[in-house]
């Protein structure tokens, strides 16, 4: 704060001068402000100024813009607090942004209004299906660019409420909608809408399939049901096809498409789609693509070599995936030596993840395979893996705490881990010592075996 | 469906902007490219089989009228006249004397038209160009007569008559030429001179704008020495008691607005104090007005009275009024010459009466409590102890208690104010568009908004979202008894003042200046107000008052500095030495 003293520079102008200056200084302030208020986030001052001049006719931000943006924050705050009533009240005023003289804002408005409004109507106690539908239909017809997006979301809302037929009808309407030179983004949307339609058809189809499985092949009804399915599948494949050719993540669509192809015996088509989905570089990296392909190939009884190559990619994306144990088994059975080495790597990789620490199969595999590897004199492989982990695995897996807990919860797991601990850290390690000291009749023999293995193969054993 | 028949419908589709129409079976237009069906239906033109031809004729007449969007011929200044008229009416209902409207504002307006050469002069701008045509256009006279007189309520001679009065030869020289021919109907505006008006940039002429109508209103209020300050006036505008933002909505149905009129009459901001203040001086100078009636001690605008009003408003003790009067006297801001507005004076300025009064109160608070985030709390402790011990007596003013009450009230008020602003509906039933091509789109958009609003209003419990406030010059209401709205008016200042000989002085003998030096450099700022440099109490007080007046905090801070400069003039003018503040005597 300023102190209790003052000093005046000589020649301070008189009061009236001040008022005049005050008046002038104000206008300058306002002009300055106008440069800062545009809120477009542009960093080129000239561009910002230009945009603003276009938008506001060269004047400073209007109160209209200020209050509507305040209104928007009030709506967002109310939504955050689940105050649907208040949100609806503010929404009532926010609609006027559709009449904003700023065409940028006016064009962005329908989407914002749709998002906020549908959220409010979804939760508001006084809202119902009818209100939502009216709102959606209104919003679809504001501006051209929102029709498809809103139609799709509307359909999803209807599905959420179990209105299968209505959703389907909605999608069909949207599908046939055309607007002059539709932009590229709209084309993807049309594909998406068609694909969702396909998904609905898949739903009907798989219901029919269930029914079919309950019927006798000799039954008259069987034939009709089969025909029924066929007709659905035809439409569906057309609907899905376009979308899954476009780069993107389309898991449910791909899955249902493949299922249907397989059902009708068109394995080549299915394989092509899956290969494309997994290997086309234009598609984003997607673990599920490889999982689908692997499962398909497994069903097809493809050669081991092929399966391994698919899972190798999955291993690179998700080393902790539960298929990795299966991957390990495949590698173990392989004839190639580098596959054997990879098999060890994969097991270590799985157990690096906190979610897998209690996976008994993984530990069992590791204990067994580690012993086997050491027996085969591949000490270097083990050391390669262990070197990067020896700093943190003892604390992560083999602490005294874990020994106690594992023993209490799952003795079999504790035994497997004890063997691994012994092999990697030697018999002096805490985990191994704790378990080996346990006096349990049932697994006495097992512990004895462990002790023996450790003594013989432990990499920490100075004798070796 | 018949595409041929729909050819004459040329408007753009509201959905896809194509102009490609077909007719549905019901006779409605639909867009062949996006299948959007309009509300518009084709009027039956081929009425050959309808026996009553009269109906047909009427039908056609109406249709033509709609098609050309033809209302009355009117000039931009008539629009402003409409607005002024509405504003004057609103002021009348607020309790302002009828003379304001009938005499003062009317005369100011006449003078404005004259000065800006639009009427009451030899060669009005508008007439000079089209005079010949107008004068020959005799049939229009009958139209003129039948026209509802916009100004009939201005009690002195109506507009047209006064126009003729000014011409001694009796020849009908209308202030505004009225031409009914369709060529002269402006394509880009509803008014006749909308385009020329918005392009006009004549030096030395203050163009009328919607904000300037408020400046004119304020000038009339000042002339009449009415009990409405500028901040009150602007607050009434914001609360909707005085037509401003929607004023053009209330124009007569036949005064069509579009195109350039939009830029002239549509307003998307509330008026700000500084802006209107500036415009008031500007207009007064332009109108070349004489010295205004004296503002004497019995006028509402005199600082003594305004201080009392604001002391009541912010719940401070009545006893403080003695101190404010002292400050007013010492600074000389209560002098008639200082207070009275004189536009012809060399340096025309008018006092910001309300801001100044409030600044005086801030100075008095600083004198009493120092407001250094320390002394005011010490004094509060003393007052609190005293009040506990002497429950029967008149309580001492407790700054802390007052702060708590005010803080809560002002926060509440501010919150409500912000909410109300966020809910403000700027757009009303009459949308403005740029041209007839836009028209359908704009109307469609309006309809959409109305529909959406209707739908969402069913989700809201209480129907009126913002309750209409009664106009009042007070924003707060303090009552005895209610602990959240405790009234401090009757509290005493004994704890803060002490006897010294015959007179009372403040216990606090220190003072700090809001501004140490006035900036003299080219930046032209009197002072700058960097909030964080000041004590919390001072910030609170400044925020409180500037919210009440709806002004910027820096404006109030400046005004406080100016009062201090007058109050400690001696110190300001001579000292180079730093000296401690002196107590003031009472």
GROMACS .gro file of C-alpha atoms in nm, chain A residues 53-451:
model
  399
   53UNK     CA    1  -1.351  -0.564  -3.814
   54UNK     CA    2  -1.542  -0.803  -4.030
   55UNK     CA    3  -1.722  -0.950  -3.734
   56UNK     CA    4  -1.814  -0.645  -3.535
   57UNK     CA    5  -1.809  -0.376  -3.796
   58UNK     CA    6  -1.488  -0.229  -3.658
   59UNK     CA    7  -1.615  -0.163  -3.311
   60UNK     CA    8  -1.515  -0.307  -2.980
   61UNK     CA    9  -1.672  -0.627  -2.858
   62UNK     CA   10  -2.040  -0.575  -2.806
   63UNK     CA   11  -2.217  -0.651  -2.484
   64UNK     CA   12  -2.420  -0.899  -2.683
   65UNK     CA   13  -2.107  -1.105  -2.741
   66UNK     CA   14  -2.001  -1.062  -2.383
   67UNK     CA   15  -2.332  -1.167  -2.229
   68UNK     CA   16  -2.382  -1.464  -2.458
   69UNK     CA   17  -2.039  -1.597  -2.375
   70UNK     CA   18  -2.113  -1.541  -2.006
   71UNK     CA   19  -2.437  -1.728  -2.063
   72UNK     CA   20  -2.244  -2.016  -2.215
   73UNK     CA   21  -2.021  -2.042  -1.910
   74UNK     CA   22  -2.325  -2.040  -1.684
   75UNK     CA   23  -2.470  -2.330  -1.882
   76UNK     CA   24  -2.146  -2.523  -1.862
   77UNK     CA   25  -2.123  -2.462  -1.491
   78UNK     CA   26  -2.481  -2.574  -1.438
   79UNK     CA   27  -2.422  -2.891  -1.640
   80UNK     CA   28  -2.112  -2.963  -1.438
   81UNK     CA   29  -2.317  -2.937  -1.120
   82UNK     CA   30  -2.607  -3.134  -1.272
   83UNK     CA   31  -2.840  -2.839  -1.229
   84UNK     CA   32  -3.052  -2.920  -1.530
   85UNK     CA   33  -3.317  -2.670  -1.438
   86UNK     CA   34  -3.077  -2.377  -1.432
   87UNK     CA   35  -2.904  -2.499  -1.743
   88UNK     CA   36  -3.238  -2.500  -1.926
   89UNK     CA   37  -3.306  -2.146  -1.805
   90UNK     CA   38  -2.980  -2.016  -1.944
   91UNK     CA   39  -3.024  -2.220  -2.256
   92UNK     CA   40  -3.343  -2.029  -2.319
   93UNK     CA   41  -3.136  -1.713  -2.351
   94UNK     CA   42  -2.845  -1.874  -2.528
   95UNK     CA   43  -3.051  -1.957  -2.836
   96UNK     CA   44  -3.022  -1.596  -2.948
   97UNK     CA   45  -2.666  -1.669  -3.053
   98UNK     CA   46  -2.826  -1.821  -3.361
   99UNK     CA   47  -2.911  -1.464  -3.454
  100UNK     CA   48  -2.563  -1.330  -3.385
  101UNK     CA   49  -2.453  -1.083  -3.647
  102UNK     CA   50  -2.110  -1.242  -3.628
  103UNK     CA   51  -2.135  -1.511  -3.891
  104UNK     CA   52  -1.846  -1.713  -3.748
  105UNK     CA   53  -2.021  -1.748  -3.418
  106UNK     CA   54  -2.355  -1.800  -3.581
  107UNK     CA   55  -2.225  -2.092  -3.780
  108UNK     CA   56  -2.052  -2.252  -3.484
  109UNK     CA   57  -2.360  -2.209  -3.268
  110UNK     CA   58  -2.584  -2.498  -3.384
  111UNK     CA   59  -2.332  -2.759  -3.286
  112UNK     CA   60  -2.275  -2.607  -2.943
  113UNK     CA   61  -2.648  -2.573  -2.890
  114UNK     CA   62  -2.707  -2.928  -2.998
  115UNK     CA   63  -2.444  -3.063  -2.761
  116UNK     CA   64  -2.559  -2.862  -2.463
  117UNK     CA   65  -2.928  -2.895  -2.539
  118UNK     CA   66  -2.923  -3.269  -2.592
  119UNK     CA   67  -2.730  -3.309  -2.269
  120UNK     CA   68  -2.989  -3.106  -2.083
  121UNK     CA   69  -3.280  -3.289  -2.241
  122UNK     CA   70  -3.119  -3.623  -2.172
  123UNK     CA   71  -3.111  -3.559  -1.796
  124UNK     CA   72  -3.380  -3.303  -1.728
  125UNK     CA   73  -3.658  -3.457  -1.520
  126UNK     CA   74  -3.928  -3.282  -1.721
  127UNK     CA   75  -3.790  -3.388  -2.053
  128UNK     CA   76  -3.914  -3.689  -2.242
  129UNK     CA   77  -3.870  -3.874  -2.564
  130UNK     CA   78  -4.099  -3.642  -2.752
  131UNK     CA   79  -3.918  -3.327  -2.641
  132UNK     CA   80  -3.588  -3.477  -2.738
  133UNK     CA   81  -3.712  -3.580  -3.078
  134UNK     CA   82  -3.858  -3.239  -3.151
  135UNK     CA   83  -3.537  -3.075  -3.043
  136UNK     CA   84  -3.325  -3.306  -3.256
  137UNK     CA   85  -3.545  -3.252  -3.561
  138UNK     CA   86  -3.524  -2.877  -3.519
  139UNK     CA   87  -3.151  -2.874  -3.477
  140UNK     CA   88  -3.095  -3.097  -3.776
  141UNK     CA   89  -3.244  -2.832  -3.998
  142UNK     CA   90  -3.041  -2.541  -3.872
  143UNK     CA   91  -2.759  -2.501  -4.116
  144UNK     CA   92  -2.657  -2.771  -4.355
  145UNK     CA   93  -2.348  -2.911  -4.197
  146UNK     CA   94  -2.505  -3.054  -3.886
  147UNK     CA   95  -2.776  -3.267  -4.034
  148UNK     CA   96  -2.584  -3.592  -4.050
  149UNK     CA   97  -2.402  -3.559  -3.721
  150UNK     CA   98  -2.717  -3.481  -3.533
  151UNK     CA   99  -2.912  -3.753  -3.711
  152UNK     CA  100  -2.656  -4.008  -3.605
  153UNK     CA  101  -2.651  -3.893  -3.245
  154UNK     CA  102  -3.027  -3.883  -3.243
  155UNK     CA  103  -3.032  -4.244  -3.359
  156UNK     CA  104  -2.792  -4.342  -3.084
  157UNK     CA  105  -3.015  -4.170  -2.831
  158UNK     CA  106  -3.312  -4.367  -2.960
  159UNK     CA  107  -3.116  -4.690  -2.939
  160UNK     CA  108  -3.024  -4.605  -2.585
  161UNK     CA  109  -3.395  -4.594  -2.511
  162UNK     CA  110  -3.459  -4.920  -2.693
  163UNK     CA  111  -3.638  -4.758  -2.986
  164UNK     CA  112  -3.484  -4.985  -3.242
  165UNK     CA  113  -3.728  -4.916  -3.521
  166UNK     CA  114  -3.718  -4.541  -3.480
  167UNK     CA  115  -3.344  -4.539  -3.478
  168UNK     CA  116  -3.339  -4.742  -3.796
  169UNK     CA  117  -3.584  -4.508  -3.965
  170UNK     CA  118  -3.377  -4.212  -3.859
  171UNK     CA  119  -3.065  -4.357  -4.006
  172UNK     CA  120  -3.244  -4.437  -4.329
  173UNK     CA  121  -3.358  -4.076  -4.356
  174UNK     CA  122  -3.008  -3.952  -4.295
  175UNK     CA  123  -2.864  -4.196  -4.542
  176UNK     CA  124  -3.065  -4.060  -4.829
  177UNK     CA  125  -2.996  -3.699  -4.738
  178UNK     CA  126  -2.787  -3.521  -4.996
  179UNK     CA  127  -2.659  -3.171  -5.019
  180UNK     CA  128  -2.505  -3.038  -5.337
  181UNK     CA  129  -2.131  -3.062  -5.327
  182UNK     CA  130  -2.094  -3.242  -5.004
  183UNK     CA  131  -1.758  -3.203  -4.848
  184UNK     CA  132  -1.521  -3.490  -4.773
  185UNK     CA  133  -1.605  -3.487  -4.406
  186UNK     CA  134  -1.970  -3.535  -4.490
  187UNK     CA  135  -1.887  -3.836  -4.702
  188UNK     CA  136  -1.728  -4.012  -4.407
  189UNK     CA  137  -2.035  -3.928  -4.206
  190UNK     CA  138  -2.261  -4.085  -4.464
  191UNK     CA  139  -2.046  -4.396  -4.455
  192UNK     CA  140  -2.067  -4.399  -4.079
  193UNK     CA  141  -2.441  -4.365  -4.087
  194UNK     CA  142  -2.468  -4.648  -4.332
  195UNK     CA  143  -2.240  -4.857  -4.119
  196UNK     CA  144  -2.457  -4.796  -3.815
  197UNK     CA  145  -2.751  -4.904  -4.018
  198UNK     CA  146  -2.553  -5.213  -4.107
  199UNK     CA  147  -2.488  -5.270  -3.742
  200UNK     CA  148  -2.859  -5.260  -3.671
  201UNK     CA  149  -2.913  -5.510  -3.948
  202UNK     CA  150  -2.643  -5.724  -3.796
  203UNK     CA  151  -2.837  -5.717  -3.473
  204UNK     CA  152  -3.147  -5.850  -3.646
  205UNK     CA  153  -2.940  -6.097  -3.837
  206UNK     CA  154  -2.776  -6.243  -3.531
  207UNK     CA  155  -3.114  -6.265  -3.362
  208UNK     CA  156  -3.234  -6.465  -3.660
  209UNK     CA  157  -2.925  -6.676  -3.638
  210UNK     CA  158  -3.003  -6.762  -3.280
  211UNK     CA  159  -3.353  -6.860  -3.378
  212UNK     CA  160  -3.220  -7.067  -3.661
  213UNK     CA  161  -2.993  -7.260  -3.431
  214UNK     CA  162  -3.296  -7.357  -3.227
  215UNK     CA  163  -3.486  -7.485  -3.529
  216UNK     CA  164  -3.469  -7.821  -3.693
  217UNK     CA  165  -3.320  -7.817  -4.039
  218UNK     CA  166  -3.610  -8.015  -4.170
  219UNK     CA  167  -3.856  -7.765  -4.033
  220UNK     CA  168  -4.043  -7.550  -4.281
  221UNK     CA  169  -3.973  -7.247  -4.068
  222UNK     CA  170  -3.601  -7.307  -4.103
  223UNK     CA  171  -3.607  -7.216  -4.464
  224UNK     CA  172  -3.794  -6.891  -4.415
  225UNK     CA  173  -3.566  -6.791  -4.132
  226UNK     CA  174  -3.267  -6.865  -4.346
  227UNK     CA  175  -3.406  -6.658  -4.631
  228UNK     CA  176  -3.471  -6.383  -4.387
  229UNK     CA  177  -3.114  -6.386  -4.271
  230UNK     CA  178  -2.983  -6.385  -4.622
  231UNK     CA  179  -3.180  -6.077  -4.714
  232UNK     CA  180  -3.046  -5.891  -4.411
  233UNK     CA  181  -2.692  -5.994  -4.473
  234UNK     CA  182  -2.693  -5.865  -4.828
  235UNK     CA  183  -2.796  -5.514  -4.725
  236UNK     CA  184  -2.568  -5.522  -4.431
  237UNK     CA  185  -2.253  -5.604  -4.621
  238UNK     CA  186  -2.321  -5.318  -4.859
  239UNK     CA  187  -2.372  -5.083  -4.569
  240UNK     CA  188  -2.062  -5.185  -4.383
  241UNK     CA  189  -1.827  -5.221  -4.674
  242UNK     CA  190  -1.774  -4.856  -4.753
  243UNK     CA  191  -1.688  -4.758  -4.399
  244UNK     CA  192  -1.438  -5.030  -4.320
  245UNK     CA  193  -1.241  -4.941  -4.630
  246UNK     CA  194  -1.190  -4.593  -4.490
  247UNK     CA  195  -0.901  -4.555  -4.247
  248UNK     CA  196  -1.021  -4.548  -3.887
  249UNK     CA  197  -1.104  -4.760  -3.587
  250UNK     CA  198  -1.417  -4.954  -3.669
  251UNK     CA  199  -1.399  -5.251  -3.433
  252UNK     CA  200  -1.766  -5.341  -3.393
  253UNK     CA  201  -1.832  -5.297  -3.762
  254UNK     CA  202  -1.539  -5.511  -3.869
  255UNK     CA  203  -1.624  -5.778  -3.616
  256UNK     CA  204  -1.981  -5.814  -3.726
  257UNK     CA  205  -1.888  -5.803  -4.092
  258UNK     CA  206  -1.636  -6.082  -4.048
  259UNK     CA  207  -1.875  -6.290  -3.846
  260UNK     CA  208  -2.127  -6.273  -4.124
  261UNK     CA  209  -1.878  -6.345  -4.397
  262UNK     CA  210  -1.759  -6.647  -4.210
  263UNK     CA  211  -2.112  -6.766  -4.160
  264UNK     CA  212  -2.173  -6.766  -4.531
  265UNK     CA  213  -1.836  -6.924  -4.598
  266UNK     CA  214  -1.679  -6.625  -4.768
  267UNK     CA  215  -1.347  -6.671  -4.589
  268UNK     CA  216  -1.142  -6.494  -4.850
  269UNK     CA  217  -1.341  -6.174  -4.815
  270UNK     CA  218  -1.318  -6.195  -4.440
  271UNK     CA  219  -0.944  -6.256  -4.450
  272UNK     CA  220  -0.891  -5.967  -4.685
  273UNK     CA  221  -1.088  -5.728  -4.470
  274UNK     CA  222  -0.901  -5.833  -4.158
  275UNK     CA  223  -0.563  -5.818  -4.324
  276UNK     CA  224  -0.643  -5.477  -4.454
  277UNK     CA  225  -0.768  -5.362  -4.116
  278UNK     CA  226  -0.452  -5.485  -3.943
  279UNK     CA  227  -0.180  -5.411  -4.193
  280UNK     CA  228  -0.290  -5.111  -4.399
  281UNK     CA  229  -0.063  -4.831  -4.288
  282UNK     CA  230  -0.330  -4.568  -4.343
  283UNK     CA  231  -0.525  -4.714  -4.054
  284UNK     CA  232  -0.433  -4.604  -3.705
  285UNK     CA  233  -0.247  -4.857  -3.492
  286UNK     CA  234  -0.512  -5.073  -3.331
  287UNK     CA  235  -0.444  -5.381  -3.116
  288UNK     CA  236  -0.790  -5.517  -3.176
  289UNK     CA  237  -0.720  -5.539  -3.549
  290UNK     CA  238  -0.447  -5.792  -3.476
  291UNK     CA  239  -0.652  -5.978  -3.220
  292UNK     CA  240  -0.937  -6.021  -3.468
  293UNK     CA  241  -0.699  -6.140  -3.732
  294UNK     CA  242  -0.533  -6.383  -3.493
  295UNK     CA  243  -0.862  -6.528  -3.378
  296UNK     CA  244  -0.974  -6.563  -3.736
  297UNK     CA  245  -0.656  -6.740  -3.836
  298UNK     CA  246  -0.681  -6.965  -3.533
  299UNK     CA  247  -1.031  -7.064  -3.635
  300UNK     CA  248  -0.896  -7.127  -3.978
  301UNK     CA  249  -0.626  -7.347  -3.829
  302UNK     CA  250  -0.353  -7.146  -3.995
  303UNK     CA  251   0.009  -7.261  -3.960
  304UNK     CA  252   0.192  -7.173  -3.639
  305UNK     CA  253   0.440  -6.956  -3.821
  306UNK     CA  254   0.154  -6.734  -3.943
  307UNK     CA  255   0.000  -6.703  -3.600
  308UNK     CA  256   0.332  -6.610  -3.449
  309UNK     CA  257   0.383  -6.332  -3.699
  310UNK     CA  258   0.044  -6.179  -3.611
  311UNK     CA  259   0.104  -6.194  -3.241
  312UNK     CA  260   0.451  -6.048  -3.279
  313UNK     CA  261   0.292  -5.721  -3.382
  314UNK     CA  262   0.043  -5.735  -3.099
  315UNK     CA  263   0.337  -5.798  -2.864
  316UNK     CA  264   0.493  -5.476  -2.980
  317UNK     CA  265   0.175  -5.278  -2.920
  318UNK     CA  266   0.044  -5.442  -2.602
  319UNK     CA  267   0.310  -5.657  -2.432
  320UNK     CA  268   0.081  -5.724  -2.139
  321UNK     CA  269  -0.209  -5.863  -2.338
  322UNK     CA  270  -0.351  -6.193  -2.216
  323UNK     CA  271  -0.285  -6.345  -2.556
  324UNK     CA  272   0.085  -6.315  -2.478
  325UNK     CA  273   0.077  -6.636  -2.276
  326UNK     CA  274  -0.065  -6.806  -2.580
  327UNK     CA  275   0.206  -6.641  -2.782
  328UNK     CA  276   0.463  -6.784  -2.541
  329UNK     CA  277   0.324  -7.133  -2.589
  330UNK     CA  278   0.343  -7.100  -2.965
  331UNK     CA  279   0.700  -6.978  -2.948
  332UNK     CA  280   0.799  -7.254  -2.709
  333UNK     CA  281   0.667  -7.514  -2.947
  334UNK     CA  282   0.844  -7.359  -3.244
  335UNK     CA  283   1.156  -7.515  -3.380
  336UNK     CA  284   1.349  -7.195  -3.427
  337UNK     CA  285   1.596  -7.091  -3.162
  338UNK     CA  286   1.524  -6.719  -3.181
  339UNK     CA  287   1.162  -6.804  -3.110
  340UNK     CA  288   1.275  -6.977  -2.794
  341UNK     CA  289   1.459  -6.669  -2.689
  342UNK     CA  290   1.157  -6.453  -2.767
  343UNK     CA  291   0.942  -6.687  -2.558
  344UNK     CA  292   1.148  -6.591  -2.252
  345UNK     CA  293   1.135  -6.224  -2.340
  346UNK     CA  294   0.757  -6.234  -2.370
  347UNK     CA  295   0.714  -6.384  -2.023
  348UNK     CA  296   0.933  -6.124  -1.863
  349UNK     CA  297   0.745  -5.861  -2.055
  350UNK     CA  298   0.407  -5.977  -1.925
  351UNK     CA  299   0.525  -5.973  -1.567
  352UNK     CA  300   0.656  -5.618  -1.598
  353UNK     CA  301   0.299  -5.500  -1.563
  354UNK     CA  302   0.140  -5.444  -1.227
  355UNK     CA  303  -0.186  -5.594  -1.347
  356UNK     CA  304  -0.020  -5.930  -1.407
  357UNK     CA  305   0.173  -5.970  -1.080
  358UNK     CA  306  -0.069  -6.230  -0.949
  359UNK     CA  307  -0.114  -6.416  -1.274
  360UNK     CA  308  -0.026  -6.770  -1.165
  361UNK     CA  309  -0.006  -6.904  -1.521
  362UNK     CA  310   0.252  -6.646  -1.612
  363UNK     CA  311   0.461  -6.727  -1.308
  364UNK     CA  312   0.424  -7.098  -1.367
  365UNK     CA  313   0.538  -7.058  -1.726
  366UNK     CA  314   0.826  -6.839  -1.624
  367UNK     CA  315   0.943  -7.075  -1.349
  368UNK     CA  316   0.927  -7.371  -1.579
  369UNK     CA  317   1.075  -7.202  -1.880
  370UNK     CA  318   1.349  -7.030  -1.685
  371UNK     CA  319   1.462  -7.359  -1.543
  372UNK     CA  320   1.444  -7.516  -1.886
  373UNK     CA  321   1.643  -7.235  -2.044
  374UNK     CA  322   1.910  -7.254  -1.781
  375UNK     CA  323   1.921  -7.628  -1.819
  376UNK     CA  324   1.989  -7.575  -2.184
  377UNK     CA  325   2.275  -7.346  -2.092
  378UNK     CA  326   2.126  -7.025  -2.232
  379UNK     CA  327   2.245  -6.822  -1.938
  380UNK     CA  328   2.313  -6.522  -2.160
  381UNK     CA  329   1.946  -6.499  -2.259
  382UNK     CA  330   1.841  -6.488  -1.899
  383UNK     CA  331   2.101  -6.235  -1.805
  384UNK     CA  332   2.002  -6.012  -2.093
  385UNK     CA  333   1.647  -5.999  -1.964
  386UNK     CA  334   1.749  -5.978  -1.602
  387UNK     CA  335   1.998  -5.698  -1.637
  388UNK     CA  336   1.736  -5.436  -1.710
  389UNK     CA  337   1.513  -5.565  -1.431
  390UNK     CA  338   1.743  -5.650  -1.148
  391UNK     CA  339   1.713  -5.303  -1.005
  392UNK     CA  340   1.344  -5.303  -0.966
  393UNK     CA  341   1.201  -5.653  -0.980
  394UNK     CA  342   1.327  -5.750  -0.632
  395UNK     CA  343   1.123  -5.465  -0.484
  396UNK     CA  344   0.838  -5.503  -0.730
  397UNK     CA  345   0.787  -5.879  -0.704
  398UNK     CA  346   1.011  -6.033  -0.444
  399UNK     CA  347   0.979  -5.818  -0.137
  400UNK     CA  348   0.923  -5.965   0.208
  401UNK     CA  349   0.579  -5.816   0.203
  402UNK     CA  350   0.488  -5.996  -0.117
  403UNK     CA  351   0.626  -6.324   0.022
  404UNK     CA  352   0.396  -6.299   0.320
  405UNK     CA  353   0.093  -6.189   0.121
  406UNK     CA  354   0.135  -6.441  -0.158
  407UNK     CA  355   0.184  -6.722   0.087
  408UNK     CA  356  -0.128  -6.627   0.273
  409UNK     CA  357  -0.341  -6.586  -0.038
  410UNK     CA  358  -0.214  -6.841  -0.284
  411UNK     CA  359   0.046  -7.097  -0.186
  412UNK     CA  360   0.085  -7.233  -0.538
  413UNK     CA  361   0.164  -6.885  -0.669
  414UNK     CA  362   0.409  -6.830  -0.387
  415UNK     CA  363   0.592  -7.151  -0.478
  416UNK     CA  364   0.626  -7.056  -0.844
  417UNK     CA  365   0.748  -6.711  -0.755
  418UNK     CA  366   0.987  -6.852  -0.500
  419UNK     CA  367   1.146  -7.068  -0.765
  420UNK     CA  368   1.183  -6.771  -1.000
  421UNK     CA  369   1.322  -6.559  -0.718
  422UNK     CA  370   1.564  -6.828  -0.622
  423UNK     CA  371   1.679  -6.877  -0.978
  424UNK     CA  372   1.729  -6.511  -1.040
  425UNK     CA  373   1.851  -6.387  -0.703
  426UNK     CA  374   1.996  -6.691  -0.539
  427UNK     CA  375   1.893  -6.869  -0.225
  428UNK     CA  376   1.980  -6.573  -0.009
  429UNK     CA  377   1.691  -6.371  -0.139
  430UNK     CA  378   1.418  -6.280   0.107
  431UNK     CA  379   1.129  -6.414  -0.092
  432UNK     CA  380   1.289  -6.749  -0.144
  433UNK     CA  381   1.402  -6.773   0.218
  434UNK     CA  382   1.059  -6.693   0.353
  435UNK     CA  383   0.883  -6.952   0.138
  436UNK     CA  384   1.141  -7.222   0.181
  437UNK     CA  385   1.121  -7.187   0.557
  438UNK     CA  386   0.748  -7.253   0.557
  439UNK     CA  387   0.659  -7.579   0.711
  440UNK     CA  388   0.367  -7.703   0.509
  441UNK     CA  389   0.297  -8.072   0.477
  442UNK     CA  390   0.116  -8.056   0.146
  443UNK     CA  391   0.379  -7.886  -0.056
  444UNK     CA  392   0.678  -8.003   0.133
  445UNK     CA  393   0.788  -8.208  -0.159
  446UNK     CA  394   0.748  -7.921  -0.399
  447UNK     CA  395   0.958  -7.690  -0.189
  448UNK     CA  396   1.224  -7.951  -0.174
  449UNK     CA  397   1.227  -7.962  -0.553
  450UNK     CA  398   1.249  -7.588  -0.572
  451UNK     CA  399   1.542  -7.582  -0.336
   0.00000   0.00000   0.00000
